[in-house]
Amino acid sequence: MLKITFLGTGGALPSKDRNPAAIMVNREGDLLLFDCGEGAQRQMMCAKTGLMKISAIFLTHYHGDHILGLPGLLQTMGFYDREEKLEIYGPDGLFEIMDAFEKLGTHKLKYPIALKILAPGDVVHRSGQRSGYTIKAVRADHDRPALGFVLEEEKRPGRFNREKAVELGVSPGPDFSKLQRGGNITLADGTVVYSKDVVGPLRPGRKISYSGDTRETDVFFYESEGADLVIHEATFTSDMAEEAYEYGHSTAKGAAKMAKKYNIRKLVLTHLSPRLADEEESVYEDAASEFENIVVAEDFMEIDVEVRDE
């Protein structure tokens, strides 16, 4: 499972249809929250994503529309007697932000919180039921220090060619498993069957990226190259390009150009300005002029990212 639930897809301010930024990623039961805008915990309750089992929170930067849901979320976890450690990652300034929340009296927590400052290029390694994955911090181009994140799974074993194995004289059973794990076996007549003879090349794991707030930039898309899915802000459309650049944001068309350049498989546009609240079609059309596989995110939209064999 690699499921993404969009809890908040608006920029700057909440609207009747769009909460501020928050995205939940469920990777084989490992719940990760990316940004935590105002009202995020209520969105989780409505979407039934769960909130008590969140294992880590990744913050792209500290503008209010990306963090003001955090104090309430942490307090709710405390009210429900959470005991498990919670990890919170973010750029420089994280300790000061958390200290400010505590001084406001918003939470007195009994469960442990581990804070970790990330810089561009830092990698967080996480384990899974069947395979591990990494989350890499990537430099964003906003009006203050900010990060994007790239989640990438380990490569998967190659496809096992059962027919070829039988043809070479291997009997179904433990020898199949050994070959699949990369081992070699010796048949009764002394013939050695090598794993590479019956197991194909390693297959890619899934790769998804989240931009946070940023101008469209080669740095982020270079790290995201070939991704199955890129979630990128599209605060403005291209007719507002000067304003987008001034405030450290992207246009839908600009993000789409980058997606095409870096062979992204699917582009999801989020963080729409309240000025575009009823103009989703114009956002889509702005991007579709440059790139085909585009979705304009909506609150509570879910996407399952499938594995690919090539």
Tab-separated table of C-alpha atoms in Angstrom:
chain	number	residue	atom	x	y	z
A	1	MET	CA	0.000	0.000	0.000
A	2	LEU	CA	1.079	3.518	-0.835
A	3	LYS	CA	-2.005	5.685	-0.382
A	4	ILE	CA	-2.086	9.469	-0.386
A	5	THR	CA	-5.001	11.350	1.182
A	6	PHE	CA	-5.272	15.068	0.534
A	7	LEU	CA	-6.487	16.624	3.784
A	8	GLY	CA	-5.911	20.231	2.789
A	9	THR	CA	-5.388	21.611	-0.710
A	10	GLY	CA	-5.773	25.354	-0.256
A	11	GLY	CA	-3.154	28.043	0.049
A	12	ALA	CA	-2.864	30.792	2.668
A	13	LEU	CA	-6.452	30.680	3.967
A	14	PRO	CA	-9.127	28.043	4.506
A	15	SER	CA	-12.176	28.223	2.271
A	16	LYS	CA	-15.496	26.407	2.323
A	17	ASP	CA	-14.073	23.676	0.080
A	18	ARG	CA	-10.344	23.716	0.812
A	19	ASN	CA	-8.500	23.362	4.083
A	20	PRO	CA	-4.909	24.631	4.371
A	21	ALA	CA	-2.023	22.334	3.473
A	22	ALA	CA	-1.909	18.796	4.873
A	23	ILE	CA	-1.259	15.480	3.167
A	24	MET	CA	-1.342	12.008	4.708
A	25	VAL	CA	0.775	9.225	3.234
A	26	ASN	CA	0.072	5.636	4.283
A	27	ARG	CA	2.986	3.453	3.283
A	28	GLU	CA	2.214	-0.123	4.348
A	29	GLY	CA	0.649	1.114	7.568
A	30	ASP	CA	3.371	3.651	8.323
A	31	LEU	CA	1.408	6.918	8.595
A	32	LEU	CA	3.273	10.068	7.606
A	33	LEU	CA	1.805	13.559	7.722
A	34	PHE	CA	3.277	16.218	5.439
A	35	ASP	CA	2.459	19.701	6.733
A	36	CYS	CA	-0.310	20.351	9.216
A	37	GLY	CA	-2.468	23.317	8.351
A	38	GLU	CA	-5.317	24.627	10.471
A	39	GLY	CA	-8.036	22.025	11.054
A	40	ALA	CA	-5.917	19.096	9.849
A	41	GLN	CA	-7.000	16.787	12.654
A	42	ARG	CA	-10.671	17.283	11.844
A	43	GLN	CA	-9.924	16.490	8.208
A	44	MET	CA	-8.268	13.254	9.365
A	45	MET	CA	-11.376	12.335	11.325
A	46	CYS	CA	-13.615	13.014	8.328
A	47	ALA	CA	-11.332	11.052	5.990
A	48	LYS	CA	-10.876	8.259	8.562
A	49	THR	CA	-7.140	8.203	7.973
A	50	GLY	CA	-6.447	7.792	11.669
A	51	LEU	CA	-4.399	10.230	13.686
A	52	MET	CA	-3.262	8.309	16.759
A	53	LYS	CA	-1.028	6.076	14.653
A	54	ILE	CA	0.863	8.861	12.875
A	55	SER	CA	4.504	7.937	13.266
A	56	ALA	CA	6.155	11.024	11.758
A	57	ILE	CA	5.320	14.559	10.669
A	58	PHE	CA	7.335	16.366	7.996
A	59	LEU	CA	7.028	20.158	7.869
A	60	THR	CA	8.142	21.983	4.748
A	61	HIS	CA	8.352	25.426	6.388
A	62	TYR	CA	6.753	27.500	9.119
A	63	HIS	CA	4.153	29.698	7.487
A	64	GLY	CA	0.922	29.477	9.454
A	65	ASP	CA	-1.074	27.685	6.772
A	66	HIS	CA	1.348	24.771	7.048
A	67	ILE	CA	1.732	24.446	10.833
A	68	LEU	CA	-1.199	25.956	12.741
A	69	GLY	CA	-2.976	22.607	12.953
A	70	LEU	CA	-0.059	21.078	14.810
A	71	PRO	CA	-0.719	22.259	18.395
A	72	GLY	CA	-4.253	20.913	18.358
A	73	LEU	CA	-3.207	17.631	16.796
A	74	LEU	CA	-0.505	17.077	19.392
A	75	GLN	CA	-2.906	17.904	22.203
A	76	THR	CA	-5.569	15.542	20.868
A	77	MET	CA	-3.025	12.717	20.772
A	78	GLY	CA	-2.291	13.496	24.411
A	79	PHE	CA	-5.977	13.477	25.379
A	80	TYR	CA	-6.244	9.992	23.878
A	81	ASP	CA	-3.283	8.796	25.985
A	82	ARG	CA	-0.805	8.308	23.210
A	83	GLU	CA	2.346	6.594	24.444
A	84	GLU	CA	4.349	5.995	21.270
A	85	LYS	CA	7.113	8.358	20.270
A	86	LEU	CA	6.257	10.875	17.562
A	87	GLU	CA	8.945	12.127	15.172
A	88	ILE	CA	8.727	15.657	13.774
A	89	TYR	CA	11.048	16.813	10.987
A	90	GLY	CA	11.488	20.262	9.537
A	91	PRO	CA	13.979	22.908	8.411
A	92	ASP	CA	15.959	25.155	10.740
A	93	GLY	CA	13.693	26.843	13.295
A	94	LEU	CA	11.830	23.700	14.364
A	95	PHE	CA	12.912	23.876	18.012
A	96	GLU	CA	11.841	27.507	18.264
A	97	ILE	CA	8.437	26.754	16.749
A	98	MET	CA	7.805	23.872	19.130
A	99	ASP	CA	8.991	25.942	22.072
A	100	ALA	CA	6.565	28.705	21.101
A	101	PHE	CA	3.684	26.230	20.939
A	102	GLU	CA	4.530	24.949	24.409
A	103	LYS	CA	4.806	28.445	25.885
A	104	LEU	CA	1.353	29.224	24.561
A	105	GLY	CA	0.092	26.487	26.833
A	106	THR	CA	-1.370	24.516	23.983
A	107	HIS	CA	-0.077	21.165	25.142
A	108	LYS	CA	1.583	19.345	27.999
A	109	LEU	CA	2.431	16.010	26.517
A	110	LYS	CA	3.239	12.730	28.227
A	111	TYR	CA	4.367	10.932	25.098
A	112	PRO	CA	7.869	11.520	23.706
A	113	ILE	CA	8.498	13.761	20.702
A	114	ALA	CA	11.755	13.559	18.751
A	115	LEU	CA	12.583	16.727	16.829
A	116	LYS	CA	14.972	16.562	13.897
A	117	ILE	CA	16.166	19.486	11.801
A	118	LEU	CA	16.719	18.625	8.148
A	119	ALA	CA	18.825	20.431	5.581
A	120	PRO	CA	18.677	19.921	1.807
A	121	GLY	CA	20.268	16.571	0.986
A	122	ASP	CA	19.518	14.955	4.348
A	123	VAL	CA	17.927	11.512	4.119
A	124	VAL	CA	15.596	9.825	6.609
A	125	HIS	CA	15.653	6.024	6.432
A	126	ARG	CA	12.466	4.185	7.321
A	127	SER	CA	11.689	0.482	7.465
A	128	GLY	CA	8.587	-1.343	6.270
A	129	GLN	CA	6.940	-4.727	6.531
A	130	ARG	CA	8.572	-5.983	3.337
A	131	SER	CA	11.058	-3.320	2.299
A	132	GLY	CA	12.482	-0.027	3.443
A	133	TYR	CA	12.302	3.429	1.950
A	134	THR	CA	13.842	6.859	2.296
A	135	ILE	CA	12.590	10.410	2.541
A	136	LYS	CA	15.025	12.979	1.188
A	137	ALA	CA	14.862	16.667	2.019
A	138	VAL	CA	15.180	18.842	-1.070
A	139	ARG	CA	15.788	22.577	-1.315
A	140	ALA	CA	12.704	24.634	-2.118
A	141	ASP	CA	12.740	28.189	-3.486
A	142	HIS	CA	10.311	30.064	-1.245
A	143	ASP	CA	10.500	33.423	0.531
A	144	ARG	CA	11.959	31.766	3.640
A	145	PRO	CA	13.900	28.562	4.343
A	146	ALA	CA	11.777	25.724	3.045
A	147	LEU	CA	12.050	22.097	1.988
A	148	GLY	CA	10.387	19.682	-0.380
A	149	PHE	CA	10.446	15.929	0.228
A	150	VAL	CA	11.086	12.916	-2.021
A	151	LEU	CA	9.898	9.508	-0.824
A	152	GLU	CA	11.524	6.587	-2.624
A	153	GLU	CA	11.210	2.873	-1.964
A	154	GLU	CA	14.037	0.377	-2.195
A	155	LYS	CA	14.238	-1.564	-5.431
A	156	ARG	CA	12.206	-4.742	-5.492
A	157	PRO	CA	13.521	-8.212	-6.414
A	158	GLY	CA	13.343	-9.143	-10.064
A	159	ARG	CA	10.548	-11.296	-11.428
A	160	PHE	CA	11.088	-15.051	-10.903
A	161	ASN	CA	10.826	-17.114	-14.080
A	162	ARG	CA	9.225	-20.309	-12.795
A	163	GLU	CA	9.053	-21.964	-16.223
A	164	LYS	CA	12.756	-21.370	-16.857
A	165	ALA	CA	13.644	-22.803	-13.445
A	166	VAL	CA	11.680	-25.999	-14.099
A	167	GLU	CA	13.234	-26.238	-17.554
A	168	LEU	CA	16.692	-26.139	-15.935
A	169	GLY	CA	15.737	-29.005	-13.634
A	170	VAL	CA	14.848	-27.148	-10.441
A	171	SER	CA	12.017	-28.680	-8.421
A	172	PRO	CA	9.371	-26.401	-6.907
A	173	GLY	CA	9.888	-25.821	-3.201
A	174	PRO	CA	12.763	-24.486	-1.086
A	175	ASP	CA	15.094	-24.236	-4.092
A	176	PHE	CA	12.720	-21.782	-5.743
A	177	SER	CA	12.836	-19.578	-2.674
A	178	LYS	CA	16.613	-19.734	-2.499
A	179	LEU	CA	16.951	-18.664	-6.121
A	180	GLN	CA	14.473	-15.843	-5.604
A	181	ARG	CA	16.552	-14.558	-2.673
A	182	GLY	CA	19.663	-14.426	-4.853
A	183	GLY	CA	21.221	-17.760	-3.919
A	184	ASN	CA	22.495	-20.453	-6.293
A	185	ILE	CA	21.676	-24.162	-6.099
A	186	THR	CA	23.407	-27.352	-7.195
A	187	LEU	CA	21.306	-30.080	-8.814
A	188	ALA	CA	21.779	-33.810	-8.177
A	189	ASP	CA	23.901	-34.173	-11.320
A	190	GLY	CA	26.233	-31.396	-10.188
A	191	THR	CA	24.804	-28.687	-12.438
A	192	VAL	CA	24.776	-25.248	-10.836
A	193	VAL	CA	21.728	-23.072	-11.431
A	194	TYR	CA	22.451	-19.421	-10.777
A	195	SER	CA	19.891	-16.967	-9.481
A	196	LYS	CA	20.593	-14.615	-12.390
A	197	ASP	CA	19.504	-17.363	-14.783
A	198	VAL	CA	15.936	-17.366	-13.490
A	199	VAL	CA	15.451	-13.992	-11.758
A	200	GLY	CA	15.073	-10.815	-13.770
A	201	PRO	CA	16.691	-7.455	-13.001
A	202	LEU	CA	15.703	-5.479	-9.930
A	203	ARG	CA	12.420	-3.625	-10.349
A	204	PRO	CA	11.961	-0.021	-9.241
A	205	GLY	CA	10.202	0.885	-6.052
A	206	ARG	CA	7.692	3.702	-6.058
A	207	LYS	CA	8.744	7.335	-5.905
A	208	ILE	CA	6.620	10.302	-4.909
A	209	SER	CA	7.515	13.938	-4.189
A	210	TYR	CA	5.891	16.811	-2.347
A	211	SER	CA	7.058	20.329	-3.096
A	212	GLY	CA	5.671	22.355	-0.219
A	213	ASP	CA	5.708	26.074	-1.099
A	214	THR	CA	8.204	26.934	-3.810
A	215	ARG	CA	8.794	28.629	-7.096
A	216	GLU	CA	9.070	26.013	-9.841
A	217	THR	CA	12.711	24.954	-9.737
A	218	ASP	CA	15.055	22.531	-11.431
A	219	VAL	CA	16.517	21.536	-8.059
A	220	PHE	CA	13.278	19.977	-6.817
A	221	PHE	CA	12.378	18.338	-10.114
A	222	TYR	CA	15.887	17.000	-10.666
A	223	GLU	CA	15.530	15.080	-7.395
A	224	SER	CA	12.036	13.999	-8.450
A	225	GLU	CA	13.031	12.845	-11.940
A	226	GLY	CA	11.001	9.871	-13.177
A	227	ALA	CA	8.724	9.938	-10.123
A	228	ASP	CA	5.445	8.048	-10.218
A	229	LEU	CA	3.736	11.049	-8.677
A	230	VAL	CA	4.694	14.646	-7.918
A	231	ILE	CA	2.482	16.728	-5.649
A	232	HIS	CA	3.322	20.318	-6.481
A	233	GLU	CA	1.947	23.649	-5.430
A	234	ALA	CA	0.071	25.710	-8.010
A	235	THR	CA	-0.863	28.769	-6.026
A	236	PHE	CA	-1.371	30.844	-9.175
A	237	THR	CA	-2.022	30.487	-12.879
A	238	SER	CA	0.419	31.766	-15.482
A	239	ASP	CA	-1.383	35.086	-15.944
A	240	MET	CA	-0.235	35.846	-12.365
A	241	ALA	CA	3.367	34.743	-12.920
A	242	GLU	CA	4.954	37.946	-11.612
A	243	GLU	CA	2.966	37.762	-8.410
A	244	ALA	CA	3.831	34.081	-8.020
A	245	TYR	CA	7.541	34.804	-8.303
A	246	GLU	CA	7.357	37.759	-5.917
A	247	TYR	CA	5.792	35.671	-3.158
A	248	GLY	CA	7.838	32.517	-3.744
A	249	HIS	CA	5.164	30.408	-5.393
A	250	SER	CA	4.562	28.501	-8.630
A	251	THR	CA	2.092	28.696	-11.445
A	252	ALA	CA	0.239	25.641	-12.685
A	253	LYS	CA	1.821	26.011	-16.120
A	254	GLY	CA	5.310	26.418	-14.681
A	255	ALA	CA	5.016	23.239	-12.625
A	256	ALA	CA	3.689	21.369	-15.660
A	257	LYS	CA	6.649	22.466	-17.791
A	258	MET	CA	9.017	21.059	-15.198
A	259	ALA	CA	7.041	17.815	-14.944
A	260	LYS	CA	7.419	17.311	-18.689
A	261	LYS	CA	11.122	18.149	-18.625
A	262	TYR	CA	11.868	15.634	-15.870
A	263	ASN	CA	9.684	12.756	-17.071
A	264	ILE	CA	7.213	12.806	-14.210
A	265	ARG	CA	4.496	10.209	-14.624
A	266	LYS	CA	1.667	12.052	-12.888
A	267	LEU	CA	1.399	15.616	-11.577
A	268	VAL	CA	-1.049	16.604	-8.847
A	269	LEU	CA	-1.534	20.331	-8.327
A	270	THR	CA	-2.391	21.627	-4.872
A	271	HIS	CA	-2.163	24.712	-2.613
A	272	LEU	CA	-4.539	26.758	-4.765
A	273	SER	CA	-4.911	30.425	-3.889
A	274	PRO	CA	-8.314	31.382	-2.416
A	275	ARG	CA	-8.635	33.605	-5.477
A	276	LEU	CA	-8.834	30.415	-7.543
A	277	ALA	CA	-11.307	28.686	-5.235
A	278	ASP	CA	-13.940	28.373	-7.945
A	279	GLU	CA	-11.599	28.257	-10.909
A	280	GLU	CA	-10.180	24.739	-10.765
A	281	GLU	CA	-10.810	24.325	-14.484
A	282	SER	CA	-8.581	27.296	-15.286
A	283	VAL	CA	-5.816	25.781	-13.140
A	284	TYR	CA	-6.148	22.500	-15.010
A	285	GLU	CA	-6.148	24.160	-18.426
A	286	ASP	CA	-3.136	26.280	-17.523
A	287	ALA	CA	-1.133	23.149	-16.754
A	288	ALA	CA	-2.615	20.928	-19.480
A	289	SER	CA	-1.161	23.177	-22.146
A	290	GLU	CA	2.265	21.775	-21.144
A	291	PHE	CA	1.680	18.313	-19.671
A	292	GLU	CA	-0.941	15.612	-20.067
A	293	ASN	CA	-1.271	13.553	-16.888
A	294	ILE	CA	-2.537	16.200	-14.479
A	295	VAL	CA	-4.956	16.214	-11.570
A	296	VAL	CA	-6.070	19.255	-9.602
A	297	ALA	CA	-6.287	18.061	-6.011
A	298	GLU	CA	-9.426	18.351	-3.901
A	299	ASP	CA	-9.837	17.880	-0.173
A	300	PHE	CA	-10.357	14.184	0.709
A	301	MET	CA	-9.129	12.984	-2.681
A	302	GLU	CA	-7.243	9.692	-2.421
A	303	ILE	CA	-4.613	8.283	-4.757
A	304	ASP	CA	-3.197	4.762	-4.617
A	305	VAL	CA	0.256	4.635	-6.180
A	306	GLU	CA	0.714	1.274	-7.878
A	307	VAL	CA	3.988	-0.574	-8.346
A	308	ARG	CA	5.377	-0.898	-11.848
A	309	ASP	CA	7.375	-3.754	-13.286
A	310	GLU	CA	9.490	-2.122	-15.979
